[in-house]
Coordinates of C-alpha atoms in Angstrom, one line a residue:
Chain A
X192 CA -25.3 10.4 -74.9
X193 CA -21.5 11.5 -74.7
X194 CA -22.1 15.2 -76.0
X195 CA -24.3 16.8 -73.6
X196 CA -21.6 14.8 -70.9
X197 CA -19.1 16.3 -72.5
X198 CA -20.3 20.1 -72.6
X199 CA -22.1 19.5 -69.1
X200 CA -17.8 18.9 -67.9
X201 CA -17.2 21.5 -70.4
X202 CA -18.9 23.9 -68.7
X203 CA -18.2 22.5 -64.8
X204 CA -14.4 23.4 -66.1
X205 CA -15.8 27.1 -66.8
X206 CA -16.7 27.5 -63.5
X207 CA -14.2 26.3 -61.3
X208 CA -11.2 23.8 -61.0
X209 CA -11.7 21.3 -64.3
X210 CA -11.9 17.4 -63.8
X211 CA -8.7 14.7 -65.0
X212 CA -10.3 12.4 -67.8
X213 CA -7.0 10.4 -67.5
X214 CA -7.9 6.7 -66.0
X215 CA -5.7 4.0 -65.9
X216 CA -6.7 1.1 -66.1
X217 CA -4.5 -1.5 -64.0
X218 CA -5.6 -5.5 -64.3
X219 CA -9.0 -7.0 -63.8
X220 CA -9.5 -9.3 -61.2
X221 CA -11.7 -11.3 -59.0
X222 CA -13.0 -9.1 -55.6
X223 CA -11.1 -10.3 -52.5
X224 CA -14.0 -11.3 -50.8
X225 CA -17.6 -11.1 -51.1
X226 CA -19.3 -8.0 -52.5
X227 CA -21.6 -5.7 -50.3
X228 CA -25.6 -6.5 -50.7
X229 CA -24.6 -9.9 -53.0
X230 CA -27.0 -11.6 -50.4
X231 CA -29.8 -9.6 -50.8
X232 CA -32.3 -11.1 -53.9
X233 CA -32.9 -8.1 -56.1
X234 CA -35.8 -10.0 -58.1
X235 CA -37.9 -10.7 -54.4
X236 CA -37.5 -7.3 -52.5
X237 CA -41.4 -7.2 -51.5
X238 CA -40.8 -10.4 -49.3
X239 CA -37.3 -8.9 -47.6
X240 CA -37.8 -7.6 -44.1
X241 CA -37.1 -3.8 -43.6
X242 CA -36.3 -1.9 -41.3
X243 CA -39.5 0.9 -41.0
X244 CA -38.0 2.9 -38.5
X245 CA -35.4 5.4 -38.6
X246 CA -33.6 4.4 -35.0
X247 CA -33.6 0.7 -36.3
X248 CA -31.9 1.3 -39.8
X249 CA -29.5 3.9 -37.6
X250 CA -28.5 0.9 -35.5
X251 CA -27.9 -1.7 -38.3
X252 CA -26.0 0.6 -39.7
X253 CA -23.4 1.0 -36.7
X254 CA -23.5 -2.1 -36.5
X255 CA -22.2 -2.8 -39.9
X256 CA -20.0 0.0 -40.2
X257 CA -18.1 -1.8 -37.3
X258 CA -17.7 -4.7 -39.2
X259 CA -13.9 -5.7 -40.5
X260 CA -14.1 -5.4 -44.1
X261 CA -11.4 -6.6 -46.7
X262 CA -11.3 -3.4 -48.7
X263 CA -9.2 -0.4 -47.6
X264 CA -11.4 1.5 -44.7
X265 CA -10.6 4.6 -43.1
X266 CA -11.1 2.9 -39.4
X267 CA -8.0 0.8 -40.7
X268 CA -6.5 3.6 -41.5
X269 CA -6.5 5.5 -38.7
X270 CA -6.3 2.9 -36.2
X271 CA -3.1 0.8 -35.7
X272 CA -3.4 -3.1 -35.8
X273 CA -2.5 -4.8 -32.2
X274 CA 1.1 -5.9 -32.5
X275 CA 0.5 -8.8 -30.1
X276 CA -2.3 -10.0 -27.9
X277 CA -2.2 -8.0 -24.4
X278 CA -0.6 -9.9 -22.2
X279 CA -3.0 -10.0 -18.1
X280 CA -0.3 -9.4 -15.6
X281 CA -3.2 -9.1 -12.8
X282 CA -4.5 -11.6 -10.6
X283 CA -6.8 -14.4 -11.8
X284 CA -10.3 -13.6 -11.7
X285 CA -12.2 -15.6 -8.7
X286 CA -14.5 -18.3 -9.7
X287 CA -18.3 -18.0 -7.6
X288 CA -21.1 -20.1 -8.1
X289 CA -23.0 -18.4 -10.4
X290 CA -26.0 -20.7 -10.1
X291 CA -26.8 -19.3 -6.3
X292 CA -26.3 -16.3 -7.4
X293 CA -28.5 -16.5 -10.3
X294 CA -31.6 -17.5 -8.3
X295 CA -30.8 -14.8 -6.1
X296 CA -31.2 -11.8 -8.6
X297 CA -34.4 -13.8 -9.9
X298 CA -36.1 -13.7 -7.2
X299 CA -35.3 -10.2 -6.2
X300 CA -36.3 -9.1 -9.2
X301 CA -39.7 -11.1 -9.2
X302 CA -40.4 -9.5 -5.7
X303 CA -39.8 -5.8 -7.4
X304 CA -42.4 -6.6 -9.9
X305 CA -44.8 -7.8 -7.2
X306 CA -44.2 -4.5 -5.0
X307 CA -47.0 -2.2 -6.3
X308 CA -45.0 1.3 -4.3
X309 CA -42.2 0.7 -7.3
X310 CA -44.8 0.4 -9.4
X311 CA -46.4 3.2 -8.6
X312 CA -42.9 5.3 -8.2
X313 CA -42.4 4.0 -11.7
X314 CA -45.4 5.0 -13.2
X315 CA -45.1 8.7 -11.5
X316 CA -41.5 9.1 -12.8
X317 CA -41.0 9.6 -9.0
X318 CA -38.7 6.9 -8.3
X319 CA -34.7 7.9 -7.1
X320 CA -32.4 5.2 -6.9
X321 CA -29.8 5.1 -3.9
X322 CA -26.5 6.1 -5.9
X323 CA -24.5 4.9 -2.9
X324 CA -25.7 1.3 -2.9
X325 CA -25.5 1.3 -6.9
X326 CA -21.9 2.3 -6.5
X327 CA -21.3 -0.4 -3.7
X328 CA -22.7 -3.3 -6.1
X329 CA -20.8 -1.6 -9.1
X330 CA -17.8 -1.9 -7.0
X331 CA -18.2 -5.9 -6.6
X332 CA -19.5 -6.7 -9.7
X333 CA -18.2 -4.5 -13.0
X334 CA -16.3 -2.0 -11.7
X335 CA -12.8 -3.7 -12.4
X336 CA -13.6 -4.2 -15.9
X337 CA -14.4 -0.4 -16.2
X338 CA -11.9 0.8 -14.5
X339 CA -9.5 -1.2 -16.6
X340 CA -11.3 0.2 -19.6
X341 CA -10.9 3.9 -18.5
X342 CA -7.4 3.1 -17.4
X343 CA -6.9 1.5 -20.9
X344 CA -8.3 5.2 -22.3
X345 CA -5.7 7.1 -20.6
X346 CA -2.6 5.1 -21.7
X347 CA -1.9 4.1 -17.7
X348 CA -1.3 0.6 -19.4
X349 CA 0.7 1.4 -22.5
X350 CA 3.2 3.7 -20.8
X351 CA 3.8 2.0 -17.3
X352 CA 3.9 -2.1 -18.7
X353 CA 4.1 -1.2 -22.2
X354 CA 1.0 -2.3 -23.0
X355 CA 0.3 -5.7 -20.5
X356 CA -3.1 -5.1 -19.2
X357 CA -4.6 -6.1 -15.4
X358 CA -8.5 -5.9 -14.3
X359 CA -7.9 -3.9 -11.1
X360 CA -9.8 -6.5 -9.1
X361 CA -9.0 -5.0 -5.4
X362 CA -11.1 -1.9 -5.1
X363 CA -8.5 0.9 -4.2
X364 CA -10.2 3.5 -1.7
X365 CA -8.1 6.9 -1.7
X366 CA -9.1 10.1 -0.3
X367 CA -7.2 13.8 0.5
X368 CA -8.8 15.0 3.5
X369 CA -8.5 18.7 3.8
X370 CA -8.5 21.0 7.1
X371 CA -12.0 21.4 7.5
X372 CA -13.3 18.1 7.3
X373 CA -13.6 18.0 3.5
X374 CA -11.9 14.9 1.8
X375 CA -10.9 15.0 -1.7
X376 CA -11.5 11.2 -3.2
X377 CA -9.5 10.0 -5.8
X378 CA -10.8 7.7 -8.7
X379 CA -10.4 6.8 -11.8
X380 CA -8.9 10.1 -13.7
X381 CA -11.2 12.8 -11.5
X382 CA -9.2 16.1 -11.1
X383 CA -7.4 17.4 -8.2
X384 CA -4.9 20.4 -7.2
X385 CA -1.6 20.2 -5.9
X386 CA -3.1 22.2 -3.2
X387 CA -5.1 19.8 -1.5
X388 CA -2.9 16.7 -1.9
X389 CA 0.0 18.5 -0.5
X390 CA -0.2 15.9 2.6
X391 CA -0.2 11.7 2.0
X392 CA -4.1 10.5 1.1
X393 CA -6.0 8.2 3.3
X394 CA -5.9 4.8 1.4
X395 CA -8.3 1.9 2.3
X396 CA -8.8 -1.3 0.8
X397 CA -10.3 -4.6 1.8
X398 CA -7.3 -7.3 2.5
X399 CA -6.9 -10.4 4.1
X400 CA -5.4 -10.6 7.6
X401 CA -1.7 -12.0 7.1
X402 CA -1.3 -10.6 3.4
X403 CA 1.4 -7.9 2.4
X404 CA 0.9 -5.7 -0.1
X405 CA 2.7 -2.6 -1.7
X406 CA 1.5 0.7 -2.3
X407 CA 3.2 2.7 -5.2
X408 CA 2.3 6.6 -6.6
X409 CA 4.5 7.6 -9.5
X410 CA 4.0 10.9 -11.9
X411 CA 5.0 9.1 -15.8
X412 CA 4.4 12.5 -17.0
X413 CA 5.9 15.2 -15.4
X414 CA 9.6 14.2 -16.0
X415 CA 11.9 17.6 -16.5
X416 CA 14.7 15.8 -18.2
X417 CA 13.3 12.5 -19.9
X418 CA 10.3 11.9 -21.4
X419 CA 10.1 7.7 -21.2
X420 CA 10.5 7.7 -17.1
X421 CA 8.4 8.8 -14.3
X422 CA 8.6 10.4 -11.1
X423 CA 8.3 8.4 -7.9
X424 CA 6.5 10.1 -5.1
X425 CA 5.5 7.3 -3.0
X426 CA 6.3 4.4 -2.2
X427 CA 5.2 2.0 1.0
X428 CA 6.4 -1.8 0.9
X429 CA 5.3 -5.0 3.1
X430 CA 2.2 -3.3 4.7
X431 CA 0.3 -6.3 6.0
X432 CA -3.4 -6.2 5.7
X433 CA -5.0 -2.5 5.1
X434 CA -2.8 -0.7 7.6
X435 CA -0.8 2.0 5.5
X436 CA 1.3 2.9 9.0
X437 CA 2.5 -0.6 9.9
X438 CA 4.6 -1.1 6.1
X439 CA 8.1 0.3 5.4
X440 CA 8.1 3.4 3.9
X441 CA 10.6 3.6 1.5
X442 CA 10.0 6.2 -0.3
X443 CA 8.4 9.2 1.5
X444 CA 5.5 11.3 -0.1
X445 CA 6.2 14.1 -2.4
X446 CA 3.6 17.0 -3.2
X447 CA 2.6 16.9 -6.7
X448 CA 4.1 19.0 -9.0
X449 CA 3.4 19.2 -12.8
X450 CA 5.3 22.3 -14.0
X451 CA 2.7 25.5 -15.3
X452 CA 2.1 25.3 -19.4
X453 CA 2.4 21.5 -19.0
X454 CA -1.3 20.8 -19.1
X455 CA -2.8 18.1 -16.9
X456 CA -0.7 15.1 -15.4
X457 CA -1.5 11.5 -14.6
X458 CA -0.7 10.8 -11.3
X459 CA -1.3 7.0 -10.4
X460 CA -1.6 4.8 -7.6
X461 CA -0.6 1.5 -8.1
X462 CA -1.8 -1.8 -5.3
X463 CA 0.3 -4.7 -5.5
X464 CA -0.3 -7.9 -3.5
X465 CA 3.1 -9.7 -2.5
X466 CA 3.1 -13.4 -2.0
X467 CA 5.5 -12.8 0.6
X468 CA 7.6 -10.5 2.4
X469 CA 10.0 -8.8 -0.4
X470 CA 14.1 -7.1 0.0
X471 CA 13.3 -3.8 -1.4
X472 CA 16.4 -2.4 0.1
X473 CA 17.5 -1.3 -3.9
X474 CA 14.4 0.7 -4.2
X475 CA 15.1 2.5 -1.1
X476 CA 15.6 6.1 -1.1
X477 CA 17.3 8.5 1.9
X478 CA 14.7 9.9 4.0
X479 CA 14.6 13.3 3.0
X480 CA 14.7 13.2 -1.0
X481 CA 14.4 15.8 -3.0
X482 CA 16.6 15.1 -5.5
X483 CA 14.8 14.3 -9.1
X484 CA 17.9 12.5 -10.0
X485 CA 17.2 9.9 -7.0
X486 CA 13.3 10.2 -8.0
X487 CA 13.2 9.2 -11.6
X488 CA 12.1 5.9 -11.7
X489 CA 10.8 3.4 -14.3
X490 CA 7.5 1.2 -13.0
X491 CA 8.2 -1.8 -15.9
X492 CA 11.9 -2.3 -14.4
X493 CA 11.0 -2.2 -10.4
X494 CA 7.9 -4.5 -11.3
X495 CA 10.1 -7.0 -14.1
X496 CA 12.6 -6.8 -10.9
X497 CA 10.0 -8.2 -8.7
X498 CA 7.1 -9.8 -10.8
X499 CA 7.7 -13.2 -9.5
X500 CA 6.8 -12.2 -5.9
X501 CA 4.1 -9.2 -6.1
X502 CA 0.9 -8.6 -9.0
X503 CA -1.0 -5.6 -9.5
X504 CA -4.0 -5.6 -8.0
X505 CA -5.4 -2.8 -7.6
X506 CA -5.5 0.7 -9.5
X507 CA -6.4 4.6 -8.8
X508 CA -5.4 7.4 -10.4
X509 CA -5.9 11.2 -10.6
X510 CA -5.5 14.2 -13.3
X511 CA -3.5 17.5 -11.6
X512 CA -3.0 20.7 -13.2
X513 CA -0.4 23.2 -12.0
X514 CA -1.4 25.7 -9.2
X515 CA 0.3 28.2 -6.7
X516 CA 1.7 25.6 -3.9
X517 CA 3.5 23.6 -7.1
X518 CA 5.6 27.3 -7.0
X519 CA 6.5 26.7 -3.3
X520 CA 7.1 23.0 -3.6
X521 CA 9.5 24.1 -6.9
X522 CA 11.1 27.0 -4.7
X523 CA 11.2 25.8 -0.8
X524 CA 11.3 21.2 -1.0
X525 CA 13.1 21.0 -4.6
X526 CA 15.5 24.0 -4.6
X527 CA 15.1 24.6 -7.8
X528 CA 14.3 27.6 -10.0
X529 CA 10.5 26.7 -11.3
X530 CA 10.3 26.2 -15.0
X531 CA 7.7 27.4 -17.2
X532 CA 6.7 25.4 -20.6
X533 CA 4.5 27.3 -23.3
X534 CA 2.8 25.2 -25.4
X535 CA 4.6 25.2 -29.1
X536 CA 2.0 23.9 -32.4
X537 CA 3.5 21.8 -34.7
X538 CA 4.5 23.2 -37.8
X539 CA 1.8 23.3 -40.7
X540 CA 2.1 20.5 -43.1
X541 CA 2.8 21.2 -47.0
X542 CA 3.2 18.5 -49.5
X543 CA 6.5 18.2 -51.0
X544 CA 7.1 21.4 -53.5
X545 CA 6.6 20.6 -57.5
X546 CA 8.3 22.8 -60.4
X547 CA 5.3 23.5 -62.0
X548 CA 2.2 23.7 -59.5
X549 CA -0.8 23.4 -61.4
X550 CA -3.6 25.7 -60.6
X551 CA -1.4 27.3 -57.6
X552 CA -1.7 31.4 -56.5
X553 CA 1.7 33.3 -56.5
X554 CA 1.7 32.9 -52.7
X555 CA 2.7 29.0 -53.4
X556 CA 6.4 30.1 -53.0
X557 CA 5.6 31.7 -50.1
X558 CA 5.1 28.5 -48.1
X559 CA 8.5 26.6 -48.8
X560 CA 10.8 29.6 -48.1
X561 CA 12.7 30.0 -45.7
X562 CA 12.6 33.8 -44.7
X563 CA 9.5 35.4 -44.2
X564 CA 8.9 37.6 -47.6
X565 CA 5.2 37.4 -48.5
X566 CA 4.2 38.3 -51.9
X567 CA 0.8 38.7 -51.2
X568 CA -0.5 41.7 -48.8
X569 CA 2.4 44.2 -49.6
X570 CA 0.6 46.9 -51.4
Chain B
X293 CA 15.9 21.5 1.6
X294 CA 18.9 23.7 2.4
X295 CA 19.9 22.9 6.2
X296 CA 22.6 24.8 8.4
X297 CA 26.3 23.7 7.3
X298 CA 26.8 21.0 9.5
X299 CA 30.4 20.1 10.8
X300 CA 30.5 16.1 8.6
X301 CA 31.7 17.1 4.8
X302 CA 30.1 14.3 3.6
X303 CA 26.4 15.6 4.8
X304 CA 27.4 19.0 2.5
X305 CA 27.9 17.1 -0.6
X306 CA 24.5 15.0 -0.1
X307 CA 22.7 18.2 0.0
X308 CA 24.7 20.2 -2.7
X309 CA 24.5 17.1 -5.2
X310 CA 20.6 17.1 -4.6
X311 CA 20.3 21.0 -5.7
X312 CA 22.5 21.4 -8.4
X313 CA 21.2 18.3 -10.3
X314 CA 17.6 19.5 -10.2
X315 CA 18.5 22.4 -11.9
X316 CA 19.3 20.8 -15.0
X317 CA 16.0 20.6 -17.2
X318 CA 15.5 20.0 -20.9
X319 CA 14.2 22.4 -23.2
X320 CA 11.6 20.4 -24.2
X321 CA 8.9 18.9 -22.3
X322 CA 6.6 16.1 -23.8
X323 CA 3.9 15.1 -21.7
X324 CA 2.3 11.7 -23.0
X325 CA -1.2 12.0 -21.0
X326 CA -3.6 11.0 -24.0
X327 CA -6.4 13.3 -22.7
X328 CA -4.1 16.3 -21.7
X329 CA -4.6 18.5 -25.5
X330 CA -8.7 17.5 -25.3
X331 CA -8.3 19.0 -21.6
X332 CA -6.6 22.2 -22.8
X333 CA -8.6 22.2 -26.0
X334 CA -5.7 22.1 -28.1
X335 CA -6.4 18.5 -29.9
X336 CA -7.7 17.9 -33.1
X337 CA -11.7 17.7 -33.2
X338 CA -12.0 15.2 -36.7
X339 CA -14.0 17.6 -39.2
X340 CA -14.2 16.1 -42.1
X341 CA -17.9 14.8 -41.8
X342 CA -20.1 17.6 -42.8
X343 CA -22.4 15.9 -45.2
X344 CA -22.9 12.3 -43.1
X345 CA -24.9 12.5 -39.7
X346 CA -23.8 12.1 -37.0
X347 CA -20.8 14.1 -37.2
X348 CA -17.2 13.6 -35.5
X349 CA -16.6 16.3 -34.5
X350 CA -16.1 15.5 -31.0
X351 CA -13.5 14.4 -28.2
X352 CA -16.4 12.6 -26.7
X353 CA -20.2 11.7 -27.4
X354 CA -22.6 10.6 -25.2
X355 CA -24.8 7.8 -26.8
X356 CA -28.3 7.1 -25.3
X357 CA -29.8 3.8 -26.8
X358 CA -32.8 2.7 -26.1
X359 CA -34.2 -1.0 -27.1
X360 CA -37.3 -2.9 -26.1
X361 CA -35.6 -4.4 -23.3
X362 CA -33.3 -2.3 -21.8
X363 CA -31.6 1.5 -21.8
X364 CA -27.7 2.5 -22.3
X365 CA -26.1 5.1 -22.4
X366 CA -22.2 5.0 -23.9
X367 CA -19.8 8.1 -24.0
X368 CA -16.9 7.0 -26.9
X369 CA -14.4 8.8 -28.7
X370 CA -14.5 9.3 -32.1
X371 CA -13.0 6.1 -33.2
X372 CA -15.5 3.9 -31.8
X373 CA -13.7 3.1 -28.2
X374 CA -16.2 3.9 -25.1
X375 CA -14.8 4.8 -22.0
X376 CA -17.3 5.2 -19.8
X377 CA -21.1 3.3 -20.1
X378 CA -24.0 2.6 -17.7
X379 CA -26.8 0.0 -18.8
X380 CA -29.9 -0.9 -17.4
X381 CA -28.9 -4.6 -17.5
X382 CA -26.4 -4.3 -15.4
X383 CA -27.6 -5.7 -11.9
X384 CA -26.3 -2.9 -9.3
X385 CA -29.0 -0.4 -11.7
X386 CA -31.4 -3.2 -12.4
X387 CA -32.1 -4.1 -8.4
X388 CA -33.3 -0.6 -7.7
X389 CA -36.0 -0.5 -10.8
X390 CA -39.3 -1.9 -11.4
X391 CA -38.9 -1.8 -15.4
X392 CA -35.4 -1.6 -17.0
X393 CA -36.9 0.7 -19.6
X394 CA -38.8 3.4 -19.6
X395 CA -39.0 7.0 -18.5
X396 CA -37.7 6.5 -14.5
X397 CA -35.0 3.9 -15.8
X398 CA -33.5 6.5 -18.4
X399 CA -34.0 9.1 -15.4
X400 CA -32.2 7.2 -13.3
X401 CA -29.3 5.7 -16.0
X402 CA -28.5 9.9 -15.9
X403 CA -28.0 10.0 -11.9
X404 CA -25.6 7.5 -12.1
X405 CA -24.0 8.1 -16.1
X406 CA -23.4 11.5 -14.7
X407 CA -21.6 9.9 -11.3
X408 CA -19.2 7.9 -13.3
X409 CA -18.2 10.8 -16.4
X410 CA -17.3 12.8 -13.1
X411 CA -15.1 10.2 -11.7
X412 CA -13.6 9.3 -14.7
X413 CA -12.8 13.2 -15.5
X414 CA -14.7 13.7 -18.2
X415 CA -16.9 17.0 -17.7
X416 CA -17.8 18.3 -21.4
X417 CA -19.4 15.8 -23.3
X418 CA -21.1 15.7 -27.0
X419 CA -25.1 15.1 -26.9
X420 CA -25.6 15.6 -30.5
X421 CA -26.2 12.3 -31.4
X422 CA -29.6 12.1 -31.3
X423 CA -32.5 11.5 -33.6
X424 CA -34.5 14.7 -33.9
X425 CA -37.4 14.1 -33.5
X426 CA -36.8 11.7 -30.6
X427 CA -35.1 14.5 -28.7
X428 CA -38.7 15.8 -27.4
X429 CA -39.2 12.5 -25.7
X430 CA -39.9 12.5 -22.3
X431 CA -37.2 10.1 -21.7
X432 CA -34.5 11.6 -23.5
X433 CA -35.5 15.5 -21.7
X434 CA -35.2 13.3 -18.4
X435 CA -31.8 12.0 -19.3
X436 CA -30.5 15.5 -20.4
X437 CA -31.9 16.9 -16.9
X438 CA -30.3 14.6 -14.9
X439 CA -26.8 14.2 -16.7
X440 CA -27.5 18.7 -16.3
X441 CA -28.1 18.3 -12.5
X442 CA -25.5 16.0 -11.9
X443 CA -22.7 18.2 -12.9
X444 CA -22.0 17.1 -16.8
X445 CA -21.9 19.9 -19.4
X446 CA -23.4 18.7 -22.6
X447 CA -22.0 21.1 -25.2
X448 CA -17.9 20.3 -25.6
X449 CA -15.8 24.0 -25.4
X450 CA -14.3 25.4 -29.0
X451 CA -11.5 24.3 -30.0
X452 CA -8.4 26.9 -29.6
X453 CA -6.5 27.8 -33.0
X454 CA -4.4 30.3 -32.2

């Protein structure tokens, strides 16, 4: 049994790069939990249930490669254990009576199945859904938990609290409207140019007569000289109900400006809801400011500052790439010279240099020394 | 901006400290938007899993499941975490339909799947991940149409090496 193994390796090592025999062996010892199949019976396998179609073995299987396993696996790997739980610096979610609600959706859903038109549309492949309405009801019912979720994606949460998470229950309405009638809407990561929000948005929410709330739009990634602050470019305190014009404007709005080879920028708009009226006189900012100095600003102090009075509460945000009015912003509001990044690879990784590389071409050296001489392409 | 020299000193000095500190930027620019290398094409796409199916090689996949019961469609990153989804048993979808499965329900899931990718500003999606011999369905060809007509492009660009 060992010779044709042994001149099968033989001749693998012919070929191409030879195998290590060397094994060492460490300490025997009990698994750390249980094995993988050890509840399967091997001696009844005619009576255990299978799975007969592809799809369903494809979806056991993601659902047990998701499982947490105790031996080394690369999604533990890759992925970084939570530190601590998240800590929900939003409002508290509002308790309705489900029950009503409940009987409700039943019986709308019994009189769909009565209504022979759906039916029909159904069977036809005709029917279209009103996308408008299914937004509406998204709005009220799950839409805070995805928004949160896509919010989560692009690290809104992780580089303005440092990772404490809010559901975005107040649904944050924010449009650009342009000259000719068009409006630019503003969700949850959607793109839009420097262009056409040159002028403050339209923002709308729904609010309770005699409530203040604050309206804030920072930039955390377009900073010039530090990468761990933001920029401010808004900022509207004590506005009481939904009407943007009646609050103190504290901080007036600033064109976006994410600087060309910089890629795409967050820019966020961030809803809080103030239990009462707020002194924001240290967040103020001279009327014209266009001095970056005066803008850098850091959301965790201003809302550690002020988190006993005000909770976030409601959540928008946009992507911006660079574009010709960020040159005239640069040159005519900030006074600045523009600057222009190029975007600079990481060097390639080597693993650290040995004295005797085993199975290595001459161009080995190559890679560890400093000036560029190439041994290899000279002739 | 630069305004006329005005006659107060101290109105000068407001303006001149404004200018001169903008100048001043550093050489190095980090910008910590998650999604801003996928966006350029610049991130890493994971390659390394040639000889398992389905691959993951991907900034994003678009997952259509269907069960007995219900359809759902997920777009996830290649670690697992979804960032978008749409579900037939969610009730704002599930008022409008007759049958939460089916051929008009996975039509339909597309319309508004497509609607929320595009507001969450993901436009280049992977649609690999299906079974296929399931990807003649009529259900899944409806799915693909409407995530097409609604503005999603289902093949994600190459990535850029040099």
């Amino acid at each position: 049994m060992a010779a044709p193994l042994l001149s099968a390796a033989l001749r693998g090592a012919r070929g191409g790069r030879s195998f290590g025999t060397a094994a060492v062996l460490w300490r025997r010892a009990a698994p750390l939990g249980p094995m993988p199949n050890e509840d399967v019976d091997v001696g009844k396998l005619e009576v255990l249930e299978r799975c007969r179609s592809f799809a369903r073995y494809l979806r056991l299987a993601r659902r047990e490669s998701r499982q947490p396993r105790w031996w080394n696996t690369y999604h533990k790997h890759t992925s970084a254990p939570p530190a601590e739980p998240e800590r929900d610096i939003g409002l508290p979610p509002e308790r309705l009576s489900w029950a009503k609600e409940k009987k409700e959706r039943k019986r709308i859903l019994r009189e769909n199945h009565q209504n022979s038109e759906m039916e029909r549309a159904a069977r036809l492949r005709t029917v279209l859904i009103p996308l408008d309405d299914v937004r509406a009801e998204w709005e009220r019912t799950s839409g805070p938990f995805h928004k949160q979720r896509v919010a989560k994606h692009f690290g809104v949460f992780r580089d303005l609290f440092r990772g404490a998470t809010f559901t975005p229950w107040v649904a944050l309405r924010v449009h650009y409207s342009q000259e000719d009638e068009y409006l630019v809407p503003v969700y949850h990561g959607n793109m839009v140019t420097p262009s056409e929000a040159s002028s403050p948005p339209e923002v709308s929410y729904e609010a309770d007569k005699g409530s203040l709330w604050t309206l804030l739009l920072t930039n955390p990634d377009g900073h010039l000289r530090d990468a761990d602050s933001e920029y401010l470019h808004w900022l509207v305190t004590n506005i009481p109900g939904s009407d943007l014009k009646a609050g103190k404007e504290m901080c007036h709005y600033l064109p976006p400006f994410p600087a060309m080879g910089t890629g795409y920028h967050r820019f966020i708009f961030l809803l809080f809801k103030q239990r009462g009226p707020i002194d924001f006189s240290q967040d103020a900012r001279p009327t014209p400011c266009y001095s970056l100095k005066m803008r850098t600003f850091s959301t965790f102090d201003f809302y550690r500052k002020h988190e006993d009075a005000m909770t976030p509460a409601g959540l928008a945000f946009f992507q911006c790439q660079w574009d010709s009015s960020v040159t005239s912003t640069f040159h005519q509001l900030l006074n600045m010279r523009e600057p222009v990044f190029e975007f600079v690879r990481p060097p390639v990784y080597h693993p650290p240099q040995v004295k005797f590389p085993r199975h290595q071409p001459l161009r080995y050296l190559d890679r560890y020394r400093d000036t560029q001489e190439p041994t290899y392409g000279i002739y | 901006g630069l305004r006329f020299a005005s006659t107060t000193a101290s109105l000068k000095t407001e303006t001149e400290v404004d200018t001169s500190e903008n100048e001043v930027v550093a050489p190095n620019f980090t910008n910590r938007n998650p999604r801003n290398l996928e966006q350029m094409a610049l991130a890493r796409k994971e390659r390394g899993w040639k000889t398992t199916w389905p691959k993951r090689e991907f900034w994003h996949r678009l997952r259509l499941e269907r069960t007995q019961h219900y359809v759902e469609a997920f777009v996830e990153r290649s670690n697992g975490d979804v960032v978008v989804s749409a579900s037939t048993r969610e009730w704002a979808i599930k008022r409008h339909l007759y049958s939460p499965k089916g051929v008009a329900a996975c039509k339909n899931l597309g319309r508004v799947m497509a609607q929320r990718c595009l507001e969450a500003g993901i436009n280049f999606v992977n649609f690999k991940a299906v079974i296929p011999w399931e990807h003649r369905c009529d259900s899944i060809q409806e799915f693909e149409k409407a995530m097409e007509e609604g503005g999603v492009v289902l093949h994600e660009p190459r990535r850029i090496y040099r």
